[in-house]
mmCIF file with all atom_site columns, C-alpha atoms and ligand atoms in Angstrom:
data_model
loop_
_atom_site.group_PDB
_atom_site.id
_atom_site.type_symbol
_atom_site.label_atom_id
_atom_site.label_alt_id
_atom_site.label_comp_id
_atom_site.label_asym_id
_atom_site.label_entity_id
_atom_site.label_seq_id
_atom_site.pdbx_PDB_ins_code
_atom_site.Cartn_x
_atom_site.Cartn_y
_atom_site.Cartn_z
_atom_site.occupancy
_atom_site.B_iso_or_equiv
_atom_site.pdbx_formal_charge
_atom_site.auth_seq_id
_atom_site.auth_comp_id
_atom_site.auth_asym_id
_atom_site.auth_atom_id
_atom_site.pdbx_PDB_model_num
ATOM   1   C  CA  . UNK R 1 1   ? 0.000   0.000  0.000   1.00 0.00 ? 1   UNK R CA  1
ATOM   2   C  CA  . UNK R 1 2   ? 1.161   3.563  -0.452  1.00 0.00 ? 2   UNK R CA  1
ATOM   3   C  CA  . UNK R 1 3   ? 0.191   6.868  -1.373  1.00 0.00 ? 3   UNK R CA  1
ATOM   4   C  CA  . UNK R 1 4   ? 1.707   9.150  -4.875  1.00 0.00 ? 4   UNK R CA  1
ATOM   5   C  CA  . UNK R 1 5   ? 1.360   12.905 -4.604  1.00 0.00 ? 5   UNK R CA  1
ATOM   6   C  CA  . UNK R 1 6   ? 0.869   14.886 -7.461  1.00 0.00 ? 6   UNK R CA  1
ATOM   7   C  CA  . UNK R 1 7   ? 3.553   17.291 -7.853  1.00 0.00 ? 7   UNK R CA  1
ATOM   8   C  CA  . UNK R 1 8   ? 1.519   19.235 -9.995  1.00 0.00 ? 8   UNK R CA  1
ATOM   9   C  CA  . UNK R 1 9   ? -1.395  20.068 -7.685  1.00 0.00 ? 9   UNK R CA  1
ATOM   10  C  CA  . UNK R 1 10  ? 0.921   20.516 -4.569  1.00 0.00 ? 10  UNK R CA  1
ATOM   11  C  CA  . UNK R 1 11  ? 1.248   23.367 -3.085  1.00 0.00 ? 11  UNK R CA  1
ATOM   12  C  CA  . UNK R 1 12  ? 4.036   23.229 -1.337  1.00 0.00 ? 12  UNK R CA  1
ATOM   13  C  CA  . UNK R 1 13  ? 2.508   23.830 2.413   1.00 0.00 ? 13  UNK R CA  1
ATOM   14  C  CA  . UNK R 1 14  ? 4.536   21.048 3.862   1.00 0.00 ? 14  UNK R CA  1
ATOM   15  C  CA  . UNK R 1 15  ? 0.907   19.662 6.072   1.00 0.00 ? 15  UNK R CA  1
ATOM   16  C  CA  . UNK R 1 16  ? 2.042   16.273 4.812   1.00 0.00 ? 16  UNK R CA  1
ATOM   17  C  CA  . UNK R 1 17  ? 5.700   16.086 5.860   1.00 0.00 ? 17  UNK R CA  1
ATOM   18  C  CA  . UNK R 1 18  ? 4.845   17.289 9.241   1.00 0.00 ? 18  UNK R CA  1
ATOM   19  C  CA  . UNK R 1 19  ? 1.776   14.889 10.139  1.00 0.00 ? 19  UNK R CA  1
ATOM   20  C  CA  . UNK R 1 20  ? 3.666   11.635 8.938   1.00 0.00 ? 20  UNK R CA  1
ATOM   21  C  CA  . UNK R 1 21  ? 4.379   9.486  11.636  1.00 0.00 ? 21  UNK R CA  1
ATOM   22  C  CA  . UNK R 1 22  ? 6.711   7.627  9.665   1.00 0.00 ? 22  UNK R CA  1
ATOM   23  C  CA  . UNK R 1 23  ? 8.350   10.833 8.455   1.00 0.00 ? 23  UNK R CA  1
ATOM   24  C  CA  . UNK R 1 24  ? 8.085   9.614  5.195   1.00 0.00 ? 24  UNK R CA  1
ATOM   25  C  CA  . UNK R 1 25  ? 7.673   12.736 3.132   1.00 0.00 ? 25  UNK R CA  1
ATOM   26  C  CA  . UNK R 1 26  ? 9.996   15.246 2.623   1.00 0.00 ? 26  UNK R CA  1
ATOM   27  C  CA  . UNK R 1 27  ? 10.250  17.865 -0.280  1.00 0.00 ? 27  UNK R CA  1
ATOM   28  C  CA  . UNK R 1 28  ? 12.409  18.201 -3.699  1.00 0.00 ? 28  UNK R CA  1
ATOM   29  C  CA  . UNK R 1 29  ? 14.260  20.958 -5.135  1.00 0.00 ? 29  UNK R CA  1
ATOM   30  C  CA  . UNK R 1 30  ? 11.220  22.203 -6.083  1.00 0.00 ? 30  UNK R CA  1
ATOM   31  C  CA  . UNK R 1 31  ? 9.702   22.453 -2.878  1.00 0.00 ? 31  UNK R CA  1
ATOM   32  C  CA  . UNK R 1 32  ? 7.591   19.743 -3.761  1.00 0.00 ? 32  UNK R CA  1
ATOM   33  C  CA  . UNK R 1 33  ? 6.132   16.976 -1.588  1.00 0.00 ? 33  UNK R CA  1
ATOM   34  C  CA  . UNK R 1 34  ? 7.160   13.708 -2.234  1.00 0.00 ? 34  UNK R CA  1
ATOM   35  C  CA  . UNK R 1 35  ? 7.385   10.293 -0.604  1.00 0.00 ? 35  UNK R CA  1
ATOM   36  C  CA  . UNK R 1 36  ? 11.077  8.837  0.142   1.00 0.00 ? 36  UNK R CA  1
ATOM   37  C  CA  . UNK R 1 37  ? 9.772   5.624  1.206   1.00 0.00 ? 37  UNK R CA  1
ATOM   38  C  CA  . UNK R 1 38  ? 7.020   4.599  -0.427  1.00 0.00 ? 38  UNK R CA  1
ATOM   39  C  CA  . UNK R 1 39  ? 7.435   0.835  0.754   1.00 0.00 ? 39  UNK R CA  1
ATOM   40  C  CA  . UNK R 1 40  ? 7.440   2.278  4.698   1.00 0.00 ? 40  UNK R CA  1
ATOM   41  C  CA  . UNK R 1 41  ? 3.812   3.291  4.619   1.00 0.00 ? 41  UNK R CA  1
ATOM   42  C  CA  . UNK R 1 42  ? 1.250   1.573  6.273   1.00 0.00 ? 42  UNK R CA  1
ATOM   43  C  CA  . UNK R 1 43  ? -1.549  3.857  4.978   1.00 0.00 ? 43  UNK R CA  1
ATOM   44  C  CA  . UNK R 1 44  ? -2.911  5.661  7.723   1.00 0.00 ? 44  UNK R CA  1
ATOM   45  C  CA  . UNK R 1 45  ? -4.203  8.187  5.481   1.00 0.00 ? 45  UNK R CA  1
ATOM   46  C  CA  . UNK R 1 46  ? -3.261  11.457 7.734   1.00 0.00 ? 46  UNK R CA  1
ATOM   47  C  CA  . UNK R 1 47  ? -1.688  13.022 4.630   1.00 0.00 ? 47  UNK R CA  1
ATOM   48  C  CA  . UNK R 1 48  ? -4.391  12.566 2.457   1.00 0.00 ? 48  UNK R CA  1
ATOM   49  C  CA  . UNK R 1 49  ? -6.651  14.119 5.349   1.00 0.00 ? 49  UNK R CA  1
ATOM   50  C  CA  . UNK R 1 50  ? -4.217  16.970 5.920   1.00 0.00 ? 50  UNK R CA  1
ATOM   51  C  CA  . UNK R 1 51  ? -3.630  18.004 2.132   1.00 0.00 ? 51  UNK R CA  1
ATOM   52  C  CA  . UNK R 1 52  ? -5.703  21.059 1.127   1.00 0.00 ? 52  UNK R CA  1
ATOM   53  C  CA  . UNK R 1 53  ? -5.170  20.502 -2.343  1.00 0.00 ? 53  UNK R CA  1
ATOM   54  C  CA  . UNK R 1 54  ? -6.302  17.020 -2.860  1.00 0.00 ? 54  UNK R CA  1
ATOM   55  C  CA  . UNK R 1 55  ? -2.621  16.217 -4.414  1.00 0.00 ? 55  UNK R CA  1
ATOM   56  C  CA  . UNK R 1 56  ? -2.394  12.683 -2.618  1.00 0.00 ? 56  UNK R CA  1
ATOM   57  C  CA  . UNK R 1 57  ? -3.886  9.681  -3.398  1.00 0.00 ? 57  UNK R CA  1
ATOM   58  C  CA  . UNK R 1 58  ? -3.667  6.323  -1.690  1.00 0.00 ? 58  UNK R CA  1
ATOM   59  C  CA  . UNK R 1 59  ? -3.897  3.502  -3.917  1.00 0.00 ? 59  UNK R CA  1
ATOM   60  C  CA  . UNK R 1 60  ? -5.697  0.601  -2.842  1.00 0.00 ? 60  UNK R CA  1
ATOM   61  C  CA  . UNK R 1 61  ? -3.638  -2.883 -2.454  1.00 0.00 ? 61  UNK R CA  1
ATOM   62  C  CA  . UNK R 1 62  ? -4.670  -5.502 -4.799  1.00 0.00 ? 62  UNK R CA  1
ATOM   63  C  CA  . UNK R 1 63  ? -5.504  -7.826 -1.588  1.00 0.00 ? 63  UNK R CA  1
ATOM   64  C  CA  . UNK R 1 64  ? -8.238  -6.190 -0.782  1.00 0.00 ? 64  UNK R CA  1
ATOM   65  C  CA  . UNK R 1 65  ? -9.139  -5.659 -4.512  1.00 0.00 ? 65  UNK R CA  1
ATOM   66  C  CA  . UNK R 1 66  ? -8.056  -2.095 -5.112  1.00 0.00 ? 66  UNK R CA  1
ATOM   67  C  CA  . UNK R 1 67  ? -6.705  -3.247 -8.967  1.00 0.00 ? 67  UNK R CA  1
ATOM   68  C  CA  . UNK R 1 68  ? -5.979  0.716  -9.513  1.00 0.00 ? 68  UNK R CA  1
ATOM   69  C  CA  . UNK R 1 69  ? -8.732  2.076  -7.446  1.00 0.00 ? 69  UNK R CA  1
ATOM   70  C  CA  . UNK R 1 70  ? -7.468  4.658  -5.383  1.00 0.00 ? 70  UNK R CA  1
ATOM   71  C  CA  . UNK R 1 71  ? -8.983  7.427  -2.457  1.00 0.00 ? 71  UNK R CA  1
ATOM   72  C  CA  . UNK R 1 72  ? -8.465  10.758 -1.945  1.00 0.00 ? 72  UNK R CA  1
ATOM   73  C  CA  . UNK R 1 73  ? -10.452 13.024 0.599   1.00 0.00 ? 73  UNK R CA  1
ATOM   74  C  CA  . UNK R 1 74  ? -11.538 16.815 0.771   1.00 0.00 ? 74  UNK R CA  1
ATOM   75  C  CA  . UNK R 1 75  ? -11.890 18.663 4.568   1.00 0.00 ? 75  UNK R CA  1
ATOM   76  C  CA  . UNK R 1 76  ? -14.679 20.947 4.797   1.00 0.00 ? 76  UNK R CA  1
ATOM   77  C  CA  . UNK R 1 77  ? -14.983 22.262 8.567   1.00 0.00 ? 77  UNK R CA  1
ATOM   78  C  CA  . UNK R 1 78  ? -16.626 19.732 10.629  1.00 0.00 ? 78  UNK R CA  1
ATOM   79  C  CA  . UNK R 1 79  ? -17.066 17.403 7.830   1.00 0.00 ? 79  UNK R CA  1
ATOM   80  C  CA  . UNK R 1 80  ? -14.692 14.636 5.983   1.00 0.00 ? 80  UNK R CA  1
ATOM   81  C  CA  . UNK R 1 81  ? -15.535 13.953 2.329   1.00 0.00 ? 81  UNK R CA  1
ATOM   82  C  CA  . UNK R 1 82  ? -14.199 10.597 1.097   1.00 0.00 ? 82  UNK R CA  1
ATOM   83  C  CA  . UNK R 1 83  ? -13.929 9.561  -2.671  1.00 0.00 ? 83  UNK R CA  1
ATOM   84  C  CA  . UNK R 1 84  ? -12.739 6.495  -4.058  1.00 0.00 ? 84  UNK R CA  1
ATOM   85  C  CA  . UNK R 1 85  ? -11.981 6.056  -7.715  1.00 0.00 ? 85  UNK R CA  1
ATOM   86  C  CA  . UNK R 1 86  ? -12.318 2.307  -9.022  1.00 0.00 ? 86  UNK R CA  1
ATOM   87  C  CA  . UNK R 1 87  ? -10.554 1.085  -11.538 1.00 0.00 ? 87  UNK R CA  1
ATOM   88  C  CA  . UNK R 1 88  ? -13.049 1.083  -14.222 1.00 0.00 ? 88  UNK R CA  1
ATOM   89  C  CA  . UNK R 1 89  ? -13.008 4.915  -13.061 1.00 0.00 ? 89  UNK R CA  1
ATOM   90  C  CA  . UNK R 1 90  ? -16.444 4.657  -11.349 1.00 0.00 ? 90  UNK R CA  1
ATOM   91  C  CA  . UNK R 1 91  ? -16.448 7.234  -8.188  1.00 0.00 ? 91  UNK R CA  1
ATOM   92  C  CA  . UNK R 1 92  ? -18.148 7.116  -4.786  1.00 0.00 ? 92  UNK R CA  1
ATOM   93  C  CA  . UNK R 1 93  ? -18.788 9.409  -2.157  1.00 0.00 ? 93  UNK R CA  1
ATOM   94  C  CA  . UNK R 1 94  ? -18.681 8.969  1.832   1.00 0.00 ? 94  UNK R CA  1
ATOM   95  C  CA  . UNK R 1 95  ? -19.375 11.951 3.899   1.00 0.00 ? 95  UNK R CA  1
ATOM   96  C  CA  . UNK R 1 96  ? -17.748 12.022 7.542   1.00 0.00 ? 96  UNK R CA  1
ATOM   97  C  CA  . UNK R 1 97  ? -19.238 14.155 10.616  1.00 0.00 ? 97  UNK R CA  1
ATOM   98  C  CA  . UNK R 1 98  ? -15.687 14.536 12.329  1.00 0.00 ? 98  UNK R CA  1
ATOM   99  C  CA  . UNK R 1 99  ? -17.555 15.547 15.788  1.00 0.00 ? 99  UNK R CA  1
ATOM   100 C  CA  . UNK R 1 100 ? -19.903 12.204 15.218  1.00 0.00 ? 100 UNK R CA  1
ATOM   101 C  CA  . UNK R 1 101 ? -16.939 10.225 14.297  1.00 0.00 ? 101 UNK R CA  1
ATOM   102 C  CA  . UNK R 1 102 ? -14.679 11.204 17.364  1.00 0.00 ? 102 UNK R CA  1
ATOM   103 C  CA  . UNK R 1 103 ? -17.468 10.921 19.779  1.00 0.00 ? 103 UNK R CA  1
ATOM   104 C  CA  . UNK R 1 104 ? -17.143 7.293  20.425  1.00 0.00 ? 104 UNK R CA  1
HETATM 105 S  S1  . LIG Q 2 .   ? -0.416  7.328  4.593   1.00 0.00 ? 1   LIG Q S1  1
HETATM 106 FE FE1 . LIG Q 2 .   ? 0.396   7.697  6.672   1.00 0.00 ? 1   LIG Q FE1 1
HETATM 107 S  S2  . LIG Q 2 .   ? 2.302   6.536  6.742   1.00 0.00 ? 1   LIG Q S2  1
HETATM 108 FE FE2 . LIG Q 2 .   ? 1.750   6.711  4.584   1.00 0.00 ? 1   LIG Q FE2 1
HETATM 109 S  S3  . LIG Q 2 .   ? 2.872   8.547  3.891   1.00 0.00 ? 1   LIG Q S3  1
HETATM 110 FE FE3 . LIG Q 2 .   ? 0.806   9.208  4.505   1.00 0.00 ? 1   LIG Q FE3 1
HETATM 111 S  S4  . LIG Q 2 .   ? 1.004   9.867  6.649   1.00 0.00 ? 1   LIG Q S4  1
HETATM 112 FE FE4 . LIG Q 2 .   ? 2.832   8.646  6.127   1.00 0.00 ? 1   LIG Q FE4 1
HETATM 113 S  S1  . LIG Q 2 .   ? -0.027  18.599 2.076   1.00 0.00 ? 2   LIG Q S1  1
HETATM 114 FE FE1 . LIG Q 2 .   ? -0.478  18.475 -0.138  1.00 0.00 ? 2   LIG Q FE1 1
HETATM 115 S  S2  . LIG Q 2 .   ? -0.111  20.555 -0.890  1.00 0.00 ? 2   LIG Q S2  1
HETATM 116 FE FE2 . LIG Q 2 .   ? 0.871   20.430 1.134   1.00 0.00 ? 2   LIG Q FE2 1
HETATM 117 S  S3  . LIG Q 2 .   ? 3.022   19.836 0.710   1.00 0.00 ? 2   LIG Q S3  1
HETATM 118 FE FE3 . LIG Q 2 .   ? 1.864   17.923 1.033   1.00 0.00 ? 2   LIG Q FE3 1
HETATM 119 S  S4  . LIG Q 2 .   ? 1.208   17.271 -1.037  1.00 0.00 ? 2   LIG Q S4  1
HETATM 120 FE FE4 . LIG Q 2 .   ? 1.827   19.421 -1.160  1.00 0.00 ? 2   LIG Q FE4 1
#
C-alpha cells in the first residue's frame, strides 16, 4: 500500500511532511512533496486528510481488490468527504461528521 502525490497540484505547504508518523515525506528541489519511502507506509491516510489541495492519493492494495482504485479526501470544517476512484473509473462518495466520528 502507499500513497503518490501529485507534484503538480501541490502546493508546497509542507501539512504532509509534518503529520507523517513515519516521516516519510519530505520535499524536492522544487519544494515539492514527495514520498522517500514509499514501501514504509502503512496507509494511515493522515496526509491525504491533511492536504488542502487534494494532491495525494492512496492507492488501494490488490488484496483487498483495489486493482488501480485509489482514495483521496476533501476537509470541509466539521465534515470529511471521502472519494474512491475504481478502476473502471467509477467514483463514490462517503461523507464524515468529524464531531460524530470522534465521539465514540
Ligand atoms: S499514509 Fe500515513 S504513513 Fe503513509 S505517507 Fe501518509 S502519513 Fe505517512
Ligand atoms: S499537504 Fe499536499 S499541498 Fe501540502 S506539501 Fe503535502 S502534497 Fe503538497
Amino acid at each position: 500500500m502507499s500513497i503518490r502525490i501529485d507534484k503538480n497540484k501541490c502546493i508546497s505547504c509542507g501539512k504532509c511532511c509534518n503529520v507523517c508518523p513515519g516521516n516519510l515525506i519530505d520535499k524536492d528541489d522544487e519544494n515539492k512533496a514527495f514520498i522517500k519511502y514509499s514501501q514504509e507506509c502503512w496507509g494511515c491516510t493522515a496526509c491525504l486528510k491533511e492536504c488542502p489541495a487534494q494532491a495525494i492519493k492512496y492507492y488501494l492494495a490488490a488484496d483487498i481488490g483495489g486493482k488501480g482504485g485509489y482514495l483521496y479526501s476533501k476537509n470541509h470544517g466539521d465534515y470529511m468527504d471521502w472519494y474512491v476512484v475504481s478502476s473502471d473509473n467509477r467514483k463514490y462518495h462517503i461523507k464524515i461528521n468529524k464531531k460524530d466520528s470522534n465521539a465514540y
